[in-house]
XYZ file of C-alpha atoms in Angstrom:
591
model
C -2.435 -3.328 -23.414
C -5.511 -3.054 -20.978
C -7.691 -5.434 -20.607
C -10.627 -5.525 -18.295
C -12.498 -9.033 -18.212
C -16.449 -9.583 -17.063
C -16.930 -10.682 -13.414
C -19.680 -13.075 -13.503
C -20.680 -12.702 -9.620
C -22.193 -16.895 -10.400
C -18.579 -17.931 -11.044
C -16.941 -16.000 -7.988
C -16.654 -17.084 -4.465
C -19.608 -14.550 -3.431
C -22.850 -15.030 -2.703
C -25.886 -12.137 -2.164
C -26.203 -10.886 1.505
C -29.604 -11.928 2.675
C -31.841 -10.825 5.505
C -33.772 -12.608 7.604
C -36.530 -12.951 5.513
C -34.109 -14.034 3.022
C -34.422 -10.475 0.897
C -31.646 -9.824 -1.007
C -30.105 -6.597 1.076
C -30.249 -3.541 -0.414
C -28.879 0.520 0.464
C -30.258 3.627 -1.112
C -28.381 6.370 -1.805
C -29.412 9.991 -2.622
C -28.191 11.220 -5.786
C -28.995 14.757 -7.508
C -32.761 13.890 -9.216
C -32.732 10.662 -8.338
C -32.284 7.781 -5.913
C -29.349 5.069 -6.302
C -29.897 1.449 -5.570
C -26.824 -0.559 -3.958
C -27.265 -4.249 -3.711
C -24.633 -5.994 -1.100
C -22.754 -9.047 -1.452
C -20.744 -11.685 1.100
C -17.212 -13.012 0.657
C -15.914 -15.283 3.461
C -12.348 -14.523 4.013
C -11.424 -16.910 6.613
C -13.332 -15.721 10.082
C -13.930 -12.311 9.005
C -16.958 -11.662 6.669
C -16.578 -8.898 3.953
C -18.770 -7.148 2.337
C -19.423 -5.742 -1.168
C -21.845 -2.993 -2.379
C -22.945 -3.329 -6.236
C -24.630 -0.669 -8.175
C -25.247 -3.016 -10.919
C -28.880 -3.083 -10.075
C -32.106 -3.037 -12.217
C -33.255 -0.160 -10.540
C -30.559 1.770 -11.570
C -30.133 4.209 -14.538
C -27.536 2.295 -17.304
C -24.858 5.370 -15.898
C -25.772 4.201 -12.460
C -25.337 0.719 -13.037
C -21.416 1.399 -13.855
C -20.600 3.292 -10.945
C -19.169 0.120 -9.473
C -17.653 -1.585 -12.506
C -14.311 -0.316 -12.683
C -11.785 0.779 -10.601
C -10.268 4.439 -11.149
C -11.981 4.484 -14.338
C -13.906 7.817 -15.699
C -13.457 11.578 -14.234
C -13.751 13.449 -10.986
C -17.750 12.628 -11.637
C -17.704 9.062 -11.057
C -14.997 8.555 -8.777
C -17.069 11.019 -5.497
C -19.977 9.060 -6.929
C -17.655 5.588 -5.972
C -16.973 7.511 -2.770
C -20.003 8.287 -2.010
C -21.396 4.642 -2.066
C -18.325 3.594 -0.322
C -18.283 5.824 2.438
C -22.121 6.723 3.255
C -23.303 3.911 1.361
C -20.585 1.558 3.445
C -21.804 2.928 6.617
C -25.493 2.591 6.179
C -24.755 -0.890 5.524
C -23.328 -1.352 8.444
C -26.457 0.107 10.116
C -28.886 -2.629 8.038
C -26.944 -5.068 9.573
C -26.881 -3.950 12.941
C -23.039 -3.563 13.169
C -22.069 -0.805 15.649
C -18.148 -0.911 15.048
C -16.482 1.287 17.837
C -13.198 1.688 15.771
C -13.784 2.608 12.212
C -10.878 2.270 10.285
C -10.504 4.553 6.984
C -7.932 3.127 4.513
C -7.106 6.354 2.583
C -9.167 9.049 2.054
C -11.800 7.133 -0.262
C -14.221 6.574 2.739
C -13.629 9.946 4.048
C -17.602 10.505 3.751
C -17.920 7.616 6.517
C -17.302 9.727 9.588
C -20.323 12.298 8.068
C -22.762 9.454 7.976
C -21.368 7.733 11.116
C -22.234 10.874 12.912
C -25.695 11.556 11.298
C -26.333 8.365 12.743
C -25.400 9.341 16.062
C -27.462 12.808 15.690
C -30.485 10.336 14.374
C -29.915 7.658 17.602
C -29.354 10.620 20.569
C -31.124 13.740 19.418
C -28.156 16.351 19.176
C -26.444 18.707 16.809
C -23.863 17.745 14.204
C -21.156 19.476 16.059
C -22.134 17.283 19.273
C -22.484 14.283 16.817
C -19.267 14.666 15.412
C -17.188 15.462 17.997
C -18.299 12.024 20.081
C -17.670 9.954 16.967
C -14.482 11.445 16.444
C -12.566 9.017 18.895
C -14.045 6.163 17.045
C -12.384 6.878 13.413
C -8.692 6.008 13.194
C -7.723 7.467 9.686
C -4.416 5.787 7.960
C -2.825 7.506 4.861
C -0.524 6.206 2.263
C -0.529 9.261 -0.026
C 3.761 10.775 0.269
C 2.390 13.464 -1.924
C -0.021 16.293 -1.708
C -1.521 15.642 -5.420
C -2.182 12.141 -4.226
C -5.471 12.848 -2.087
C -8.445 13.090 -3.583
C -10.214 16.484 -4.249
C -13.375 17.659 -5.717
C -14.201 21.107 -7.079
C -16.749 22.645 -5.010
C -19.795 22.716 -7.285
C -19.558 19.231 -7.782
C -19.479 18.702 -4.156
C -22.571 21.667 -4.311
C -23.867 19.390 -6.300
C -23.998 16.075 -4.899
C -23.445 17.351 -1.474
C -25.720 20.197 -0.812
C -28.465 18.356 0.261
C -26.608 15.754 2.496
C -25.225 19.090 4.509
C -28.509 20.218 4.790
C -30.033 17.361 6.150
C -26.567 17.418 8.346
C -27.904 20.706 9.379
C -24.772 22.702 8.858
C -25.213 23.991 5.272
C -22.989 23.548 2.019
C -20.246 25.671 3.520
C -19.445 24.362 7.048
C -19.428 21.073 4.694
C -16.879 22.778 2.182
C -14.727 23.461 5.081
C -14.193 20.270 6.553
C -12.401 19.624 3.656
C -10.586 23.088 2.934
C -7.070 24.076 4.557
C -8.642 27.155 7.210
C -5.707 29.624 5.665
C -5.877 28.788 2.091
C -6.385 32.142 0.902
C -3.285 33.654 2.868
C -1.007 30.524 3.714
C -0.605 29.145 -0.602
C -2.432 26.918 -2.641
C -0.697 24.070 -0.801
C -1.170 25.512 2.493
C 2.700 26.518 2.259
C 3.488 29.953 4.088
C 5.400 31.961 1.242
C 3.668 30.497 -1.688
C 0.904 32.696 -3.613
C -2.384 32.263 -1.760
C -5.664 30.949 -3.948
C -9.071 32.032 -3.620
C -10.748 30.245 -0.905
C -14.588 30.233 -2.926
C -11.834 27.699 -5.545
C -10.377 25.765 -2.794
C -11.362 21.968 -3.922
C -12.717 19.910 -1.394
C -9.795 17.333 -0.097
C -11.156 14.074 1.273
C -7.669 13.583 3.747
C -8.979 17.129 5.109
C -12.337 15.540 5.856
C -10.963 12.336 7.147
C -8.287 14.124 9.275
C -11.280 16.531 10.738
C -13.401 13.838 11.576
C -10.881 10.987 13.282
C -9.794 11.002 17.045
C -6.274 9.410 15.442
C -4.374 9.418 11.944
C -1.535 7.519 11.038
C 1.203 7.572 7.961
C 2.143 3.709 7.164
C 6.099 4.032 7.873
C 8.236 5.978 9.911
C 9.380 8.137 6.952
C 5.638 8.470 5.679
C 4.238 9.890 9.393
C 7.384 12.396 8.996
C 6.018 13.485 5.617
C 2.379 13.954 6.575
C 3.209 16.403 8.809
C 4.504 17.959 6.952
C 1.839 17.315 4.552
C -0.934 18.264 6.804
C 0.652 21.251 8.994
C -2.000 23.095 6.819
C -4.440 22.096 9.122
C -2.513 22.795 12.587
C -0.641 26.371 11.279
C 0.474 27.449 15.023
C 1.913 23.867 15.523
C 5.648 22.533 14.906
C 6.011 20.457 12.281
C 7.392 17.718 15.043
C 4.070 17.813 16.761
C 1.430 18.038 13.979
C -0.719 14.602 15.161
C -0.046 12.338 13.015
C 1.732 9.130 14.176
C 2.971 5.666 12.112
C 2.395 2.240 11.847
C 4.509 0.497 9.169
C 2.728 -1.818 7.008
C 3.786 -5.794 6.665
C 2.778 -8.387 4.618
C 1.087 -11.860 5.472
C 3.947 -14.166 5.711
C 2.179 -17.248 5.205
C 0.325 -15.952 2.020
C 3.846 -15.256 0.720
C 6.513 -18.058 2.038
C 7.447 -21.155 -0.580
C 6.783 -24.651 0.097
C 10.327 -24.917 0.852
C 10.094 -21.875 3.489
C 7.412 -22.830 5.267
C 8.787 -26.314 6.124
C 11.845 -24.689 7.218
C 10.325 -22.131 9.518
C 8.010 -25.021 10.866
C 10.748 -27.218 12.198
C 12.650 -24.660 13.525
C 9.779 -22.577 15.045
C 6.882 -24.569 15.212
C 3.512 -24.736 13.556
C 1.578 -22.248 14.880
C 4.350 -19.694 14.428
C 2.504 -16.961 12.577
C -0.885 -17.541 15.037
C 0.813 -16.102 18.224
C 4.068 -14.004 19.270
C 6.603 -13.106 17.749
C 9.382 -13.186 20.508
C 11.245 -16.152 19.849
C 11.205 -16.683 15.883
C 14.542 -14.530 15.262
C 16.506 -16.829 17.674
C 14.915 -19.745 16.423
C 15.683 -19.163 13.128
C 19.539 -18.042 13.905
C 19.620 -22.010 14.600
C 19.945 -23.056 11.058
C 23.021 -23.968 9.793
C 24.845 -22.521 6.787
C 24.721 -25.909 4.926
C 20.907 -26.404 5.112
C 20.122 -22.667 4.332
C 22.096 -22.808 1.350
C 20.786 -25.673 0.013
C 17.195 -24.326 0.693
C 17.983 -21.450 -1.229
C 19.180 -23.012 -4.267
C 15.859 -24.936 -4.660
C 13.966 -21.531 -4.752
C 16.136 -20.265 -7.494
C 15.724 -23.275 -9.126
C 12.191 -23.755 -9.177
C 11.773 -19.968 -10.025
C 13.740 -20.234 -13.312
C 11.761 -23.165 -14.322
C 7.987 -21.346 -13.496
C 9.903 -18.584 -15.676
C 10.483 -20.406 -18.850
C 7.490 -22.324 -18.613
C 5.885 -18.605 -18.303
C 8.144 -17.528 -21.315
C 7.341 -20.425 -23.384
C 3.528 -19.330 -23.090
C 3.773 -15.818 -23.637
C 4.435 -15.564 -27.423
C 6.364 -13.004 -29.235
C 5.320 -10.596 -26.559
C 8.718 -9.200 -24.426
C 10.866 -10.857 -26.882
C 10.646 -13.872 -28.795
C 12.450 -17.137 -28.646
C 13.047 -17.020 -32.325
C 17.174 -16.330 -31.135
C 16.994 -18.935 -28.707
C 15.761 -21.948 -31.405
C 12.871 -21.823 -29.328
C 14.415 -23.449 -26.631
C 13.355 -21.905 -23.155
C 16.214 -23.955 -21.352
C 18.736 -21.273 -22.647
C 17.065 -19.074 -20.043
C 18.412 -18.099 -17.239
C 20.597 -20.350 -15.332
C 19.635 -21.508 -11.553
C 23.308 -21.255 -10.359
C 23.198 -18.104 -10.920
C 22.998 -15.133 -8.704
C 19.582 -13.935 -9.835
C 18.125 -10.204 -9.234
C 14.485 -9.466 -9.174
C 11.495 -6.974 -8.821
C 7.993 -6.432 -9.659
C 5.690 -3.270 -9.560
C 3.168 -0.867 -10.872
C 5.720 1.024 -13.497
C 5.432 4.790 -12.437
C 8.155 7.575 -13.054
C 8.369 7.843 -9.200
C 9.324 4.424 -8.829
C 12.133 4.510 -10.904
C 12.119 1.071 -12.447
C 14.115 2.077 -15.366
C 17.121 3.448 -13.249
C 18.920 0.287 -14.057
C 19.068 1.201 -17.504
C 20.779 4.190 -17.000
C 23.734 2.964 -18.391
C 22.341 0.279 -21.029
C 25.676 -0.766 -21.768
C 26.925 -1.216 -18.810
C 24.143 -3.432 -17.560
C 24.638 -5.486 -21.206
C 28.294 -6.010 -19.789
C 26.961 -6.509 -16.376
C 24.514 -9.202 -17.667
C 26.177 -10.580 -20.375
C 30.261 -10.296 -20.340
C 32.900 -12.375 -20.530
C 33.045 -12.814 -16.178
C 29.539 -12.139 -16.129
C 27.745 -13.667 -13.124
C 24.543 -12.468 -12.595
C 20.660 -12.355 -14.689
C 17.345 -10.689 -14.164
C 13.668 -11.110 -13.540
C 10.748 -8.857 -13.564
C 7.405 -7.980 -14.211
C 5.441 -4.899 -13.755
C 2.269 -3.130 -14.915
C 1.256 0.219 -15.282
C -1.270 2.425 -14.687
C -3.852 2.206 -18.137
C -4.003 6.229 -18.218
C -0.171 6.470 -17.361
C 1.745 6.512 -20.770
C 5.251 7.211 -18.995
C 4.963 4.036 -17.124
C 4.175 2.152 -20.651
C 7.337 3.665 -22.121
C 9.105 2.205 -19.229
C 7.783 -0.971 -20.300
C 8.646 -0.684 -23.454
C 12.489 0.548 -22.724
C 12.717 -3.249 -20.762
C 11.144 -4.931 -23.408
C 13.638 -3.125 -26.066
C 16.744 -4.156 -23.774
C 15.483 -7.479 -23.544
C 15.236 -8.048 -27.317
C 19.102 -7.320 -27.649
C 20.873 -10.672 -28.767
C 23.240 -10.874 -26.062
C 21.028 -10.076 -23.423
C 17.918 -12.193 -24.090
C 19.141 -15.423 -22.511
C 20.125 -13.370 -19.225
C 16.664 -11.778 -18.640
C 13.370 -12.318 -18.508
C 9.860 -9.686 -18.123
C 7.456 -11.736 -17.592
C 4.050 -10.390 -18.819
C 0.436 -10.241 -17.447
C 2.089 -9.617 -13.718
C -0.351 -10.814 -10.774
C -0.364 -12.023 -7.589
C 0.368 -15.280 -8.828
C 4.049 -13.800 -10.371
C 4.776 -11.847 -7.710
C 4.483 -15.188 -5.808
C 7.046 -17.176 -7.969
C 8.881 -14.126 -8.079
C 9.121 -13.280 -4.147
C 10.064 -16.935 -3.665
C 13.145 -17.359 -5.819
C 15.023 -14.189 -6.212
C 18.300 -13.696 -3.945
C 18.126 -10.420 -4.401
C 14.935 -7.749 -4.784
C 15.986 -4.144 -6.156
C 13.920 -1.144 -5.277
C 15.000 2.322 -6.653
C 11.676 5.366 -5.464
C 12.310 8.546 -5.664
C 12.614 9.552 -1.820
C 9.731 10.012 -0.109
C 7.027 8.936 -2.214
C 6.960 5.274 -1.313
C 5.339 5.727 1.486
C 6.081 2.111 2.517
C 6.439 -0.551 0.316
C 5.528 -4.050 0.630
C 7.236 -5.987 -1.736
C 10.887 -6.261 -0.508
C 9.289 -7.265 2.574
C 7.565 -10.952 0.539
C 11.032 -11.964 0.050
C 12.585 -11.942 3.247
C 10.618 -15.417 4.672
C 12.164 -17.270 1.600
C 15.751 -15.949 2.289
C 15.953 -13.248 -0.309
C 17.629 -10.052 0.282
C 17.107 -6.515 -0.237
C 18.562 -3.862 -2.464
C 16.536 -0.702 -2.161
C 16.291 3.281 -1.834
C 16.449 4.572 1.799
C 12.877 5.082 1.434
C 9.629 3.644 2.968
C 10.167 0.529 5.350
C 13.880 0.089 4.138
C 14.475 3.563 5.698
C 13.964 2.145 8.874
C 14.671 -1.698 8.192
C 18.071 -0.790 6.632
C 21.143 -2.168 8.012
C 24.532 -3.329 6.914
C 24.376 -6.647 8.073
C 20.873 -7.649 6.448
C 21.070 -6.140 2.675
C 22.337 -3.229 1.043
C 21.323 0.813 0.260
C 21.027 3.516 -1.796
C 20.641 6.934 -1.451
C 21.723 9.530 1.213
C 18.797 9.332 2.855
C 18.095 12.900 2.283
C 15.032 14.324 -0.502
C 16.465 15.172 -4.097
C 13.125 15.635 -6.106
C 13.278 15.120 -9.952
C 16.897 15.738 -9.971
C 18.495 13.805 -13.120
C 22.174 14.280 -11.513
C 20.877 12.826 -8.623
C 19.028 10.051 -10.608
C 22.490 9.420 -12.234
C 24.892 9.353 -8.906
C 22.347 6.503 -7.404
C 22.052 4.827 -10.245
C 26.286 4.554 -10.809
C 26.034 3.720 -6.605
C 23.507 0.544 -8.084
C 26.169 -0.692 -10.573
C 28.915 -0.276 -7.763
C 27.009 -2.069 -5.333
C 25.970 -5.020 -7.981
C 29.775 -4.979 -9.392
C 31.688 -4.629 -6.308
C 29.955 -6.095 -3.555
C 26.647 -7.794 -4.430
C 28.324 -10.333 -6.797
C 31.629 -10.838 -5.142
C 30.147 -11.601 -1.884
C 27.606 -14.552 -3.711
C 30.504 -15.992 -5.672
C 33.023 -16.202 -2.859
C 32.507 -19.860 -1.864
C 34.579 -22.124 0.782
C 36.034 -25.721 0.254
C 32.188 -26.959 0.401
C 31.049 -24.280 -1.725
C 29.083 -21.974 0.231
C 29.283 -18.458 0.474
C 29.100 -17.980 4.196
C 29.374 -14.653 4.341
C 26.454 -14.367 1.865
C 24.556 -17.046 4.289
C 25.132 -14.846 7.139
C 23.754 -11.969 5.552
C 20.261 -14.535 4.726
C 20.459 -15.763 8.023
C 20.250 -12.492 9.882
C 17.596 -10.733 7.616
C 15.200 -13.774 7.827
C 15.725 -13.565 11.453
C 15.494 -9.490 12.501
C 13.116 -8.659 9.601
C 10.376 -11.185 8.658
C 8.798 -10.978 12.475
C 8.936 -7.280 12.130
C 7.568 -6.574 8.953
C 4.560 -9.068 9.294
C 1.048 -8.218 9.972
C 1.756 -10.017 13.645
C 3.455 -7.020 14.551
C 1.551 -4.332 12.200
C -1.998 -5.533 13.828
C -0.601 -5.784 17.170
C 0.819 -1.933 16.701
C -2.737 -0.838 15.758
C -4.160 -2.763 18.872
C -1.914 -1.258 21.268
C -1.704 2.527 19.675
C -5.005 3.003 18.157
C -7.682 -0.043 18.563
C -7.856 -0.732 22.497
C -7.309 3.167 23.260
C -9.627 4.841 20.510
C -12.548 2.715 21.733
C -12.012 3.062 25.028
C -12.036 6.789 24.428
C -15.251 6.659 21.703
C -16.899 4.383 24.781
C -16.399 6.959 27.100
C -17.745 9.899 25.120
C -20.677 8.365 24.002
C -21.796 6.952 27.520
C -24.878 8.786 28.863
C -23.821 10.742 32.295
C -25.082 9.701 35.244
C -28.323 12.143 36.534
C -26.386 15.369 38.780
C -23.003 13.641 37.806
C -20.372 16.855 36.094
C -20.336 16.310 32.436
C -17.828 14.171 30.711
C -16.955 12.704 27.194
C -18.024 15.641 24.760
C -20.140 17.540 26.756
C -17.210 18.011 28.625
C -14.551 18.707 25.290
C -17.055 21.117 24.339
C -17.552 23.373 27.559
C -13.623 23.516 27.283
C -13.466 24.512 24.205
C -15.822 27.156 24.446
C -14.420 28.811 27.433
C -10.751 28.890 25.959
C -12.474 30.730 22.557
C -14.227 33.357 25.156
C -10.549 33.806 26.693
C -9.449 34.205 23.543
């Protein structure tokens, strides 16, 4: 069940932008027939100031007013409108301000429209033609995409792009159709409607306009968000360089990681702190992993056993509040403390519910997780949460097959779902579980983030060979899935990872917990902690994912945009653009 509560901006930790002469700030937009007003917003997230653009303003149209109000909500219509605010409206704002960013960074293909306005800007500022314009921004706009499928970007027919569009190009000087084709594969009419050689080719007058095309066309860099994912976007994107390899279509990696402090327990962050030191997360990340080998197996363990512990308990108390929704207590006498137990090896995950994420691949065999769960040697429960898309009705049956499994007798005192998942689950969650399952469909998790939450607070990871596992993977720091090879929709394949999940869970996953010494430990389990919270958590942090873009992308894309917007020196030979451009044109008179 949706629900979409009213933001009252007075009760949020914004306030309205201001100028100067203390003018609420304000962007207009062109829009077919009329004129749209975007009024801007300030949230202070630590040092860095963001900003917001609101078309909630009384000198919009009622339509107009709602082109901001809800995410992925309405048709093709309102969603370039959202782009269009966010990309040219985004920029401009910049421009109010008197920002002038030499790296801009586009997050998906959303602000595609950015690098359009950036260079109309530059055209404006200089006095040259788009082509000149664009080609010196160019080095400035790192694009990063997280789409593992080609359905994923977005596209727009091109009358609707005619429509809200046509003008923009003109005042771009290049006319609807060099516009069109910034965003069009350049052999869709002979290479296949996916820019596939083999597969029937479409008309190019149909060709929608894809906003990854645009991005691609107008950034000096563009990055997938794993090692897996920059393997798939070439592949994804060879359209655009046909007389390329695959192996050498431009498009490099940097794979995501998570903010370890917003995501590390009370009980974690003490840990790290005496054996690392305080500013651990501020500065390198050289010595952490030896640091951390330092703990011993008796202090790990016990810090691991008061996660689980104080996980079960936020999951009652979350149980006891949620009603008759995901199962009742009516077969428990109402009595949360039958929940769960927190000696128990305890399994976890939470996520958007989507077929391609293949939450439900533990159910396979219902029976065989009851037994799992609930037999007479049984040794292991379950937590999870999960939403799913409001427009996706597959993910909401997927809901409902947990919630159904849950209400069976046996079962309900050995899981929980907890309902209304947020941030603030995911938390509890990420802190307590031992171990986090993760079952894609290889490749469309084109990284994944939430296997890497648990690995400050000691959990460990049971996943598909896909996204950041694909590369994190290793024997002695959790446990696969998977051949590591692509399968598609294949329900035989489904079914032979799904009995590899059971095996794992029956014959090593539970074993290896439950096999204590004299003092009761499981050592080789502690090992296993031990080792992941040392190699991974450092790597999959957003130290070492900033300090990849710095090195790969930042630092060298502005030195580059620096250099080919600097204005030559009188009689010096021309460099920068002028320079790209005299290059290219005498290799297409050669040619």
């Amino acid at each position: 069940i949706e629900f979409f509560p009213f933001n009252d901006p007075g009760r949020l930790p914004i306030v309205p932008l201001r100028n100067a002469e203390g003018e609420w700030v304000s962007i207009t937009l062109p829009f077919p027939r009329r004129e749209v007003h975007l009024r801007a917003w300030e949230v202070r997230a630590g040092r860095v100031k963001l900003y917001l653009l609101d078309s909630n303003h009384l000198l919009n149209s009622p339509a107009d007013r709602g082109i901001t109000s809800e995410l992925y909500g309405g048709g093709p219509e309102i969603r370039l409108q959202q782009e269009m605010v966010l990309g040219i409206g985004g920029w401009r704002l910049l421009r109010e301000l008197g920002l002038r960013p030499d790296i801009c960074h586009l997050n998906e293909g959303h602000a595609a429209l950015a690098v359009l306005d950036r260079a109309r800007s530059y055209m404006e500022d200089q006095g040259v033609t788009f082509e000149v314009a664009l080609t010196a921004t160019r080095a400035g706009n790192l694009f990063t995409t997280h789409t593992p499928v080609e359905a994923g970007f977005d596209r727009f027919s091109p009358g609707l792009v005619a429509e809200y569009l046509g003008s923009y190009a003109d005042e771009l000087g290049i006319g609807l159709d060099k516009l069109l084709a910034l965003g069009q594969c350049p052999n869709y009419g002979t290479c296949g409607l996916n820019g596939v050689p083999g597969e029937p080719g479409g008309d190019p007058s149909a060709e929608p306009f894809n906003m990854a095309y645009l991005a691609i066309r107008g950034s000096g860099a563009v990055n997938g968000v794993s090692r897996l994912h920059g393997e798939v976007s070439r592949r994804l994107f060879q359209c655009l360089f046909p007389r390329w390899p695959q192996a050498e279509v431009p498009v490099g990696h940097v794979t995501n990681g998570v903010h370890v402090p917003s995501w590390d327990s009370e009980e974690a962050d003490a840990l790290w702190t005496k054996l690392c030191g305080k500013g651990r997360w501020l500065g390198g990340l050289e010595n952490l992993g030896a640091a951390i080998r330092q703990v011993s197996d008796e202090e790990l363990w016990a810090f691991r056993n008061v996660n689980r512990q104080k996980l079960i308990a936020v999951a009652r108390e979350h149980v006891s509040r949620q009603g008759p929704v995901a199962g009742s207590l009516e077969s428990l006498g109402e009595d949360p403390s039958c929940l769960c137990d927190p000696g128990v090896l305890t399994l976890g995950f939470a996520r958007r519910f989507a077929t391609y994420k293949r939450v439900n691949l533990l159910l396979h065999d219902p029976d065989r997780l009851e037994r799992l769960l609930c037999g007479s040697d049984a040794r292991v429960q379950l937590i999870l949460a999960g939403k799913a898309h409001p427009a996706d009705t597959a993910g909401k049956a997927m809901i409902k097959q947990w919630t159904n499994f849950v209400g069976r007798c046996l079962v309900r005192p050995h899981i929980i779902f907890l309902v209304d998942y947020d941030m603030g689950v995911a938390e509890d969650l990420v802190h307590g579980v031992d171990v986090w399952i993760n079952t894609p469909r290889r490749p469309w998790e084109a990284s994944g983030t939430s296997g890497m939450k648990v690995l400050v607070n000691g959990g460990l990871n049971l996943s598909e060979l896909d996204g950041w596992w694909a590369e994190a993977y290793d024997p002695e720091v959790g446990w696969a899935i998977g051949d590591g090879l692509e399968h598609n929709s294949d329900p035989a394949w489904d079914a032979a990872e799904a009995e590899q999940l059971y095996e794992l869970l029956e014959n090593e996953i539970i074993p290896e917990f439950y096999d204590r010494d004299e003092q009761g430990i499981p050592r080789r389990w502690i090992n296993r902690v031990r080792e992941s919270m040392a190699r991974l958590t450092p790597q999959f942090s957003t130290n070492r994912m900033m300090q990849d873009y710095l090195d790969r992308y930042y630092l060298p894309g502005a030195a580059a945009y620096r250099e080919r917007t600097a204005a030559p020196e009188a009689g010096s030979p021309p460099t920068g653009v002028a320079a790209d451009l005299e290059l290219w044109r005498a290799q297409l008179n050669e040619h």
